[in-house]
PDB file of C-alpha atoms and ligand atoms in Angstrom:
ATOM      1  CA  MET K  29      17.112   5.600  13.449  1.00  0.00           C
ATOM      2  CA  TYR K  30      15.179   2.656  11.961  1.00  0.00           C
ATOM      3  CA  SER K  31      13.637  -0.185  13.932  1.00  0.00           C
ATOM      4  CA  GLU K  32      14.844  -3.738  13.419  1.00  0.00           C
ATOM      5  CA  LYS K  33      11.583  -4.560  11.691  1.00  0.00           C
ATOM      6  CA  VAL K  34      12.003  -1.737   9.192  1.00  0.00           C
ATOM      7  CA  MET K  35      15.531  -2.914   8.430  1.00  0.00           C
ATOM      8  CA  ASP K  36      14.332  -6.502   8.080  1.00  0.00           C
ATOM      9  CA  HIS K  37      11.562  -5.593   5.616  1.00  0.00           C
ATOM     10  CA  PHE K  38      13.935  -3.317   3.736  1.00  0.00           C
ATOM     11  CA  ASN K  39      16.610  -5.994   3.446  1.00  0.00           C
ATOM     12  CA  ASN K  40      14.192  -8.888   2.821  1.00  0.00           C
ATOM     13  CA  PRO K  41      11.073  -7.407   1.277  1.00  0.00           C
ATOM     14  CA  ARG K  42       8.070  -9.749   1.296  1.00  0.00           C
ATOM     15  CA  ASN K  43       5.823 -10.132  -1.740  1.00  0.00           C
ATOM     16  CA  MET K  44       7.944  -8.100  -4.108  1.00  0.00           C
ATOM     17  CA  GLY K  45       7.067  -8.540  -7.771  1.00  0.00           C
ATOM     18  CA  GLU K  46       4.077  -8.463 -10.067  1.00  0.00           C
ATOM     19  CA  ILE K  47       0.845 -10.398 -10.547  1.00  0.00           C
ATOM     20  CA  GLU K  48      -0.142 -11.139 -14.109  1.00  0.00           C
ATOM     21  CA  GLU K  49      -3.735 -10.165 -14.807  1.00  0.00           C
ATOM     22  CA  PRO K  50      -4.385  -8.848 -11.295  1.00  0.00           C
ATOM     23  CA  ALA K  51      -7.905  -8.286 -10.011  1.00  0.00           C
ATOM     24  CA  GLY K  52      -6.760  -4.781  -9.188  1.00  0.00           C
ATOM     25  CA  VAL K  53      -3.608  -2.742  -9.632  1.00  0.00           C
ATOM     26  CA  GLY K  54      -2.857   0.719  -8.351  1.00  0.00           C
ATOM     27  CA  THR K  55       0.041   3.123  -8.647  1.00  0.00           C
ATOM     28  CA  VAL K  56       0.708   6.200  -6.584  1.00  0.00           C
ATOM     29  CA  GLY K  57       3.641   8.522  -6.436  1.00  0.00           C
ATOM     30  CA  ASN K  58       5.061  11.355  -4.474  1.00  0.00           C
ATOM     31  CA  ALA K  59       5.989  14.185  -6.784  1.00  0.00           C
ATOM     32  CA  LYS K  60       8.202  15.747  -4.112  1.00  0.00           C
ATOM     33  CA  CYS K  61      10.647  12.868  -3.677  1.00  0.00           C
ATOM     34  CA  GLY K  62       9.872  11.187  -7.007  1.00  0.00           C
ATOM     35  CA  ASP K  63       9.095   7.817  -5.431  1.00  0.00           C
ATOM     36  CA  ILE K  64       6.508   5.498  -6.965  1.00  0.00           C
ATOM     37  CA  MET K  65       4.709   2.464  -5.562  1.00  0.00           C
ATOM     38  CA  ARG K  66       2.571  -0.069  -7.383  1.00  0.00           C
ATOM     39  CA  MET K  67       0.370  -2.708  -5.738  1.00  0.00           C
ATOM     40  CA  TYR K  68      -1.147  -5.744  -7.408  1.00  0.00           C
ATOM     41  CA  LEU K  69      -4.042  -7.650  -5.845  1.00  0.00           C
ATOM     42  CA  ASP K  70      -5.412 -11.078  -6.591  1.00  0.00           C
ATOM     43  CA  ILE K  71      -8.945 -11.221  -5.140  1.00  0.00           C
ATOM     44  CA  ASP K  72     -11.221 -14.255  -5.235  1.00  0.00           C
ATOM     45  CA  ASP K  73     -14.971 -14.223  -5.854  1.00  0.00           C
ATOM     46  CA  LYS K  74     -15.645 -13.982  -2.118  1.00  0.00           C
ATOM     47  CA  GLY K  75     -13.714 -10.710  -1.984  1.00  0.00           C
ATOM     48  CA  VAL K  76     -10.733 -12.220  -0.162  1.00  0.00           C
ATOM     49  CA  ILE K  77      -7.245 -11.048  -1.094  1.00  0.00           C
ATOM     50  CA  GLN K  78      -5.497 -14.261  -2.056  1.00  0.00           C
ATOM     51  CA  ASP K  79      -2.252 -12.721  -3.207  1.00  0.00           C
ATOM     52  CA  VAL K  80      -0.585  -9.344  -3.245  1.00  0.00           C
ATOM     53  CA  LYS K  81       2.640  -8.104  -4.779  1.00  0.00           C
ATOM     54  CA  PHE K  82       4.340  -4.751  -4.920  1.00  0.00           C
ATOM     55  CA  LYS K  83       6.931  -2.830  -6.843  1.00  0.00           C
ATOM     56  CA  THR K  84       8.399   0.230  -5.238  1.00  0.00           C
ATOM     57  CA  PHE K  85      10.815   2.614  -6.835  1.00  0.00           C
ATOM     58  CA  GLY K  86      11.598   4.501  -3.716  1.00  0.00           C
ATOM     59  CA  CYS K  87      13.377   5.011  -0.447  1.00  0.00           C
ATOM     60  CA  GLY K  88      14.061   2.315   2.118  1.00  0.00           C
ATOM     61  CA  ALA K  89      11.091   3.305   4.271  1.00  0.00           C
ATOM     62  CA  ALA K  90       8.798   3.099   1.246  1.00  0.00           C
ATOM     63  CA  ILE K  91      10.082  -0.395   0.493  1.00  0.00           C
ATOM     64  CA  ALA K  92       9.695  -1.532   4.112  1.00  0.00           C
ATOM     65  CA  THR K  93       6.166  -0.086   4.374  1.00  0.00           C
ATOM     66  CA  SER K  94       5.098  -1.669   1.067  1.00  0.00           C
ATOM     67  CA  SER K  95       6.425  -4.999   2.241  1.00  0.00           C
ATOM     68  CA  MET K  96       4.648  -4.787   5.615  1.00  0.00           C
ATOM     69  CA  ALA K  97       1.435  -3.542   3.983  1.00  0.00           C
ATOM     70  CA  THR K  98       1.336  -6.586   1.689  1.00  0.00           C
ATOM     71  CA  GLU K  99       1.716  -8.875   4.702  1.00  0.00           C
ATOM     72  CA  LEU K 100      -1.108  -7.099   6.510  1.00  0.00           C
ATOM     73  CA  VAL K 101      -3.635  -7.292   3.649  1.00  0.00           C
ATOM     74  CA  LYS K 102      -2.902 -10.820   2.480  1.00  0.00           C
ATOM     75  CA  GLY K 103      -5.764 -13.168   3.362  1.00  0.00           C
ATOM     76  CA  LYS K 104      -8.001 -10.269   4.371  1.00  0.00           C
ATOM     77  CA  THR K 105     -11.320  -9.294   2.844  1.00  0.00           C
ATOM     78  CA  VAL K 106     -11.537  -6.120   0.842  1.00  0.00           C
ATOM     79  CA  GLN K 107     -13.300  -4.417   3.761  1.00  0.00           C
ATOM     80  CA  GLU K 108     -10.654  -5.549   6.242  1.00  0.00           C
ATOM     81  CA  ALA K 109      -7.916  -4.325   3.901  1.00  0.00           C
ATOM     82  CA  LEU K 110      -9.347  -0.824   4.184  1.00  0.00           C
ATOM     83  CA  LEU K 111      -8.426  -0.882   7.878  1.00  0.00           C
ATOM     84  CA  VAL K 112      -4.765  -1.264   6.973  1.00  0.00           C
ATOM     85  CA  THR K 113      -3.938   2.406   7.311  1.00  0.00           C
ATOM     86  CA  ASN K 114      -0.498   3.926   7.214  1.00  0.00           C
ATOM     87  CA  LYS K 115      -0.665   4.109  11.027  1.00  0.00           C
ATOM     88  CA  ALA K 116      -1.327   0.373  11.220  1.00  0.00           C
ATOM     89  CA  VAL K 117       1.605  -0.274   8.912  1.00  0.00           C
ATOM     90  CA  MET K 118       3.879   1.976  10.970  1.00  0.00           C
ATOM     91  CA  GLU K 119       2.829   0.306  14.201  1.00  0.00           C
ATOM     92  CA  ALA K 120       3.532  -3.105  12.726  1.00  0.00           C
ATOM     93  CA  LEU K 121       7.011  -1.845  11.840  1.00  0.00           C
ATOM     94  CA  ASP K 122       7.599  -0.468  15.368  1.00  0.00           C
ATOM     95  CA  GLY K 123       7.510   3.081  14.065  1.00  0.00           C
ATOM     96  CA  LEU K 124       9.180   5.286  11.494  1.00  0.00           C
ATOM     97  CA  PRO K 125      11.146   8.496  11.921  1.00  0.00           C
ATOM     98  CA  PRO K 126       8.827  11.531  11.548  1.00  0.00           C
ATOM     99  CA  VAL K 127      10.349  12.608   8.219  1.00  0.00           C
ATOM    100  CA  LYS K 128       9.479   9.186   6.813  1.00  0.00           C
ATOM    101  CA  VAL K 129       5.814   9.081   7.794  1.00  0.00           C
ATOM    102  CA  HIS K 130       4.755  10.237   4.326  1.00  0.00           C
ATOM    103  CA  CYS K 131       6.424   7.150   2.849  1.00  0.00           C
ATOM    104  CA  SER K 132       3.932   4.957   4.707  1.00  0.00           C
ATOM    105  CA  LEU K 133       1.089   6.979   3.191  1.00  0.00           C
ATOM    106  CA  LEU K 134       2.238   5.736  -0.194  1.00  0.00           C
ATOM    107  CA  ALA K 135       1.593   2.157   0.950  1.00  0.00           C
ATOM    108  CA  GLU K 136      -1.906   2.912   2.235  1.00  0.00           C
ATOM    109  CA  GLU K 137      -2.814   4.847  -0.866  1.00  0.00           C
ATOM    110  CA  ALA K 138      -1.373   2.248  -3.263  1.00  0.00           C
ATOM    111  CA  ILE K 139      -3.592  -0.406  -1.663  1.00  0.00           C
ATOM    112  CA  HIS K 140      -6.576   1.911  -1.979  1.00  0.00           C
ATOM    113  CA  ALA K 141      -5.723   2.568  -5.617  1.00  0.00           C
ATOM    114  CA  ALA K 142      -5.569  -1.178  -6.321  1.00  0.00           C
ATOM    115  CA  LEU K 143      -8.898  -1.715  -4.528  1.00  0.00           C
ATOM    116  CA  TRP K 144     -10.392   1.164  -6.482  1.00  0.00           C
ATOM    117  CA  ASP K 145      -9.268  -0.459  -9.735  1.00  0.00           C
ATOM    118  CA  TYR K 146     -10.726  -3.795  -8.597  1.00  0.00           C
ATOM    119  CA  ALA K 147     -14.081  -2.185  -7.748  1.00  0.00           C
ATOM    120  CA  LYS K 148     -14.161  -0.412 -11.098  1.00  0.00           C
ATOM    121  CA  LYS K 149     -13.465  -3.630 -12.999  1.00  0.00           C
ATOM    122  CA  GLN K 150     -16.117  -5.482 -10.980  1.00  0.00           C
ATOM    123  CA  GLY K 151     -18.639  -2.684 -11.322  1.00  0.00           C
ATOM    124  CA  ILE K 152     -19.055  -2.538  -7.544  1.00  0.00           C
ATOM    125  CA  GLN K 153     -18.615   0.057  -4.835  1.00  0.00           C
ATOM    126  CA  ILE K 154     -16.498  -0.576  -1.777  1.00  0.00           C
ATOM    127  CA  GLU K 155     -17.999   1.131   1.217  1.00  0.00           C
ATOM    128  CA  GLY K 156     -15.644   3.654   2.761  1.00  0.00           C
ATOM    129  CA  LEU K 157     -13.203   3.679  -0.157  1.00  0.00           C
ATOM    130  CA  LYS K 158     -12.437   7.126  -1.513  1.00  0.00           C
ATOM    131  CA  GLU K 159     -11.069   7.768  -4.971  1.00  0.00           C
ATOM    132  CA  PRO K 160      -7.283   7.530  -4.608  1.00  0.00           C
ATOM    133  CA  VAL K 161      -4.924  10.361  -5.443  1.00  0.00           C
ATOM    134  CA  GLU K 162      -2.087   9.983  -7.927  1.00  0.00           C
ATOM    135  CA  ASP K 163       0.284  12.148  -5.979  1.00  0.00           C
ATOM    136  CA  ILE K 164       0.533  11.540  -2.251  1.00  0.00           C
ATOM    137  CA  GLU K 165       1.499  15.161  -1.667  1.00  0.00           C
ATOM    138  CA  GLU K 166      -2.193  16.052  -2.011  1.00  0.00           C
ATOM    139  CA  ILE K 167      -2.887  14.057   1.162  1.00  0.00           C
ATOM    140  CA  VAL K 168       0.216  15.267   3.005  1.00  0.00           C
ATOM    141  CA  ALA K 169      -0.771  18.862   2.254  1.00  0.00           C
ATOM    142  CA  GLU K 170      -4.335  18.169   3.407  1.00  0.00           C
ATOM    143  CA  GLU K 171      -3.119  16.663   6.693  1.00  0.00           C
ATOM    144  CA  GLU K 172      -0.756  19.526   7.337  1.00  0.00           C
ATOM    145  CA  ALA K 173      -3.484  22.107   6.638  1.00  0.00           C
TER     146      ALA K 173
HETATM  147 FE1  FES F 226       9.818   9.295  -0.960  1.00  0.00          FE
HETATM  148 FE2  FES F 226      10.141   7.841   1.178  1.00  0.00          FE
HETATM  149  S1  FES F 226      11.273   9.590   0.637  1.00  0.00           S
HETATM  150  S2  FES F 226       8.604   7.687  -0.268  1.00  0.00           S
END
């Protein structure tokens, strides 16, 4: 049911933990399943993501997608990090079962929430970044509509 990569990231999550005094931190949840994901970003003055950590209270797919998402944004600029969509994360994991696609949306949205927080603290606007939702179901419902 799960690819080897998903199992690997679930069993050995990369970048799990917290960053003290992060440049940006974002939390999103899914009210339906009750899962919560938090992303911490350390961003230098050139706008490059130097470090990223996550904490996920959620299912195995949510943990694997958080882990892969952190790997994909690390070392990237803020603008490049915006290209790390849930589809990109799923592709990097060699796919997810259809019922678990929403879990990968948590990862995308948690990164966006952390970037949003960073932009707010810096008093800047990140082009193409929309205000994140707190509950991922709002996006799932939008996509299904
Ligand atoms: Fe809730 Fe996966 S089932 S995030």
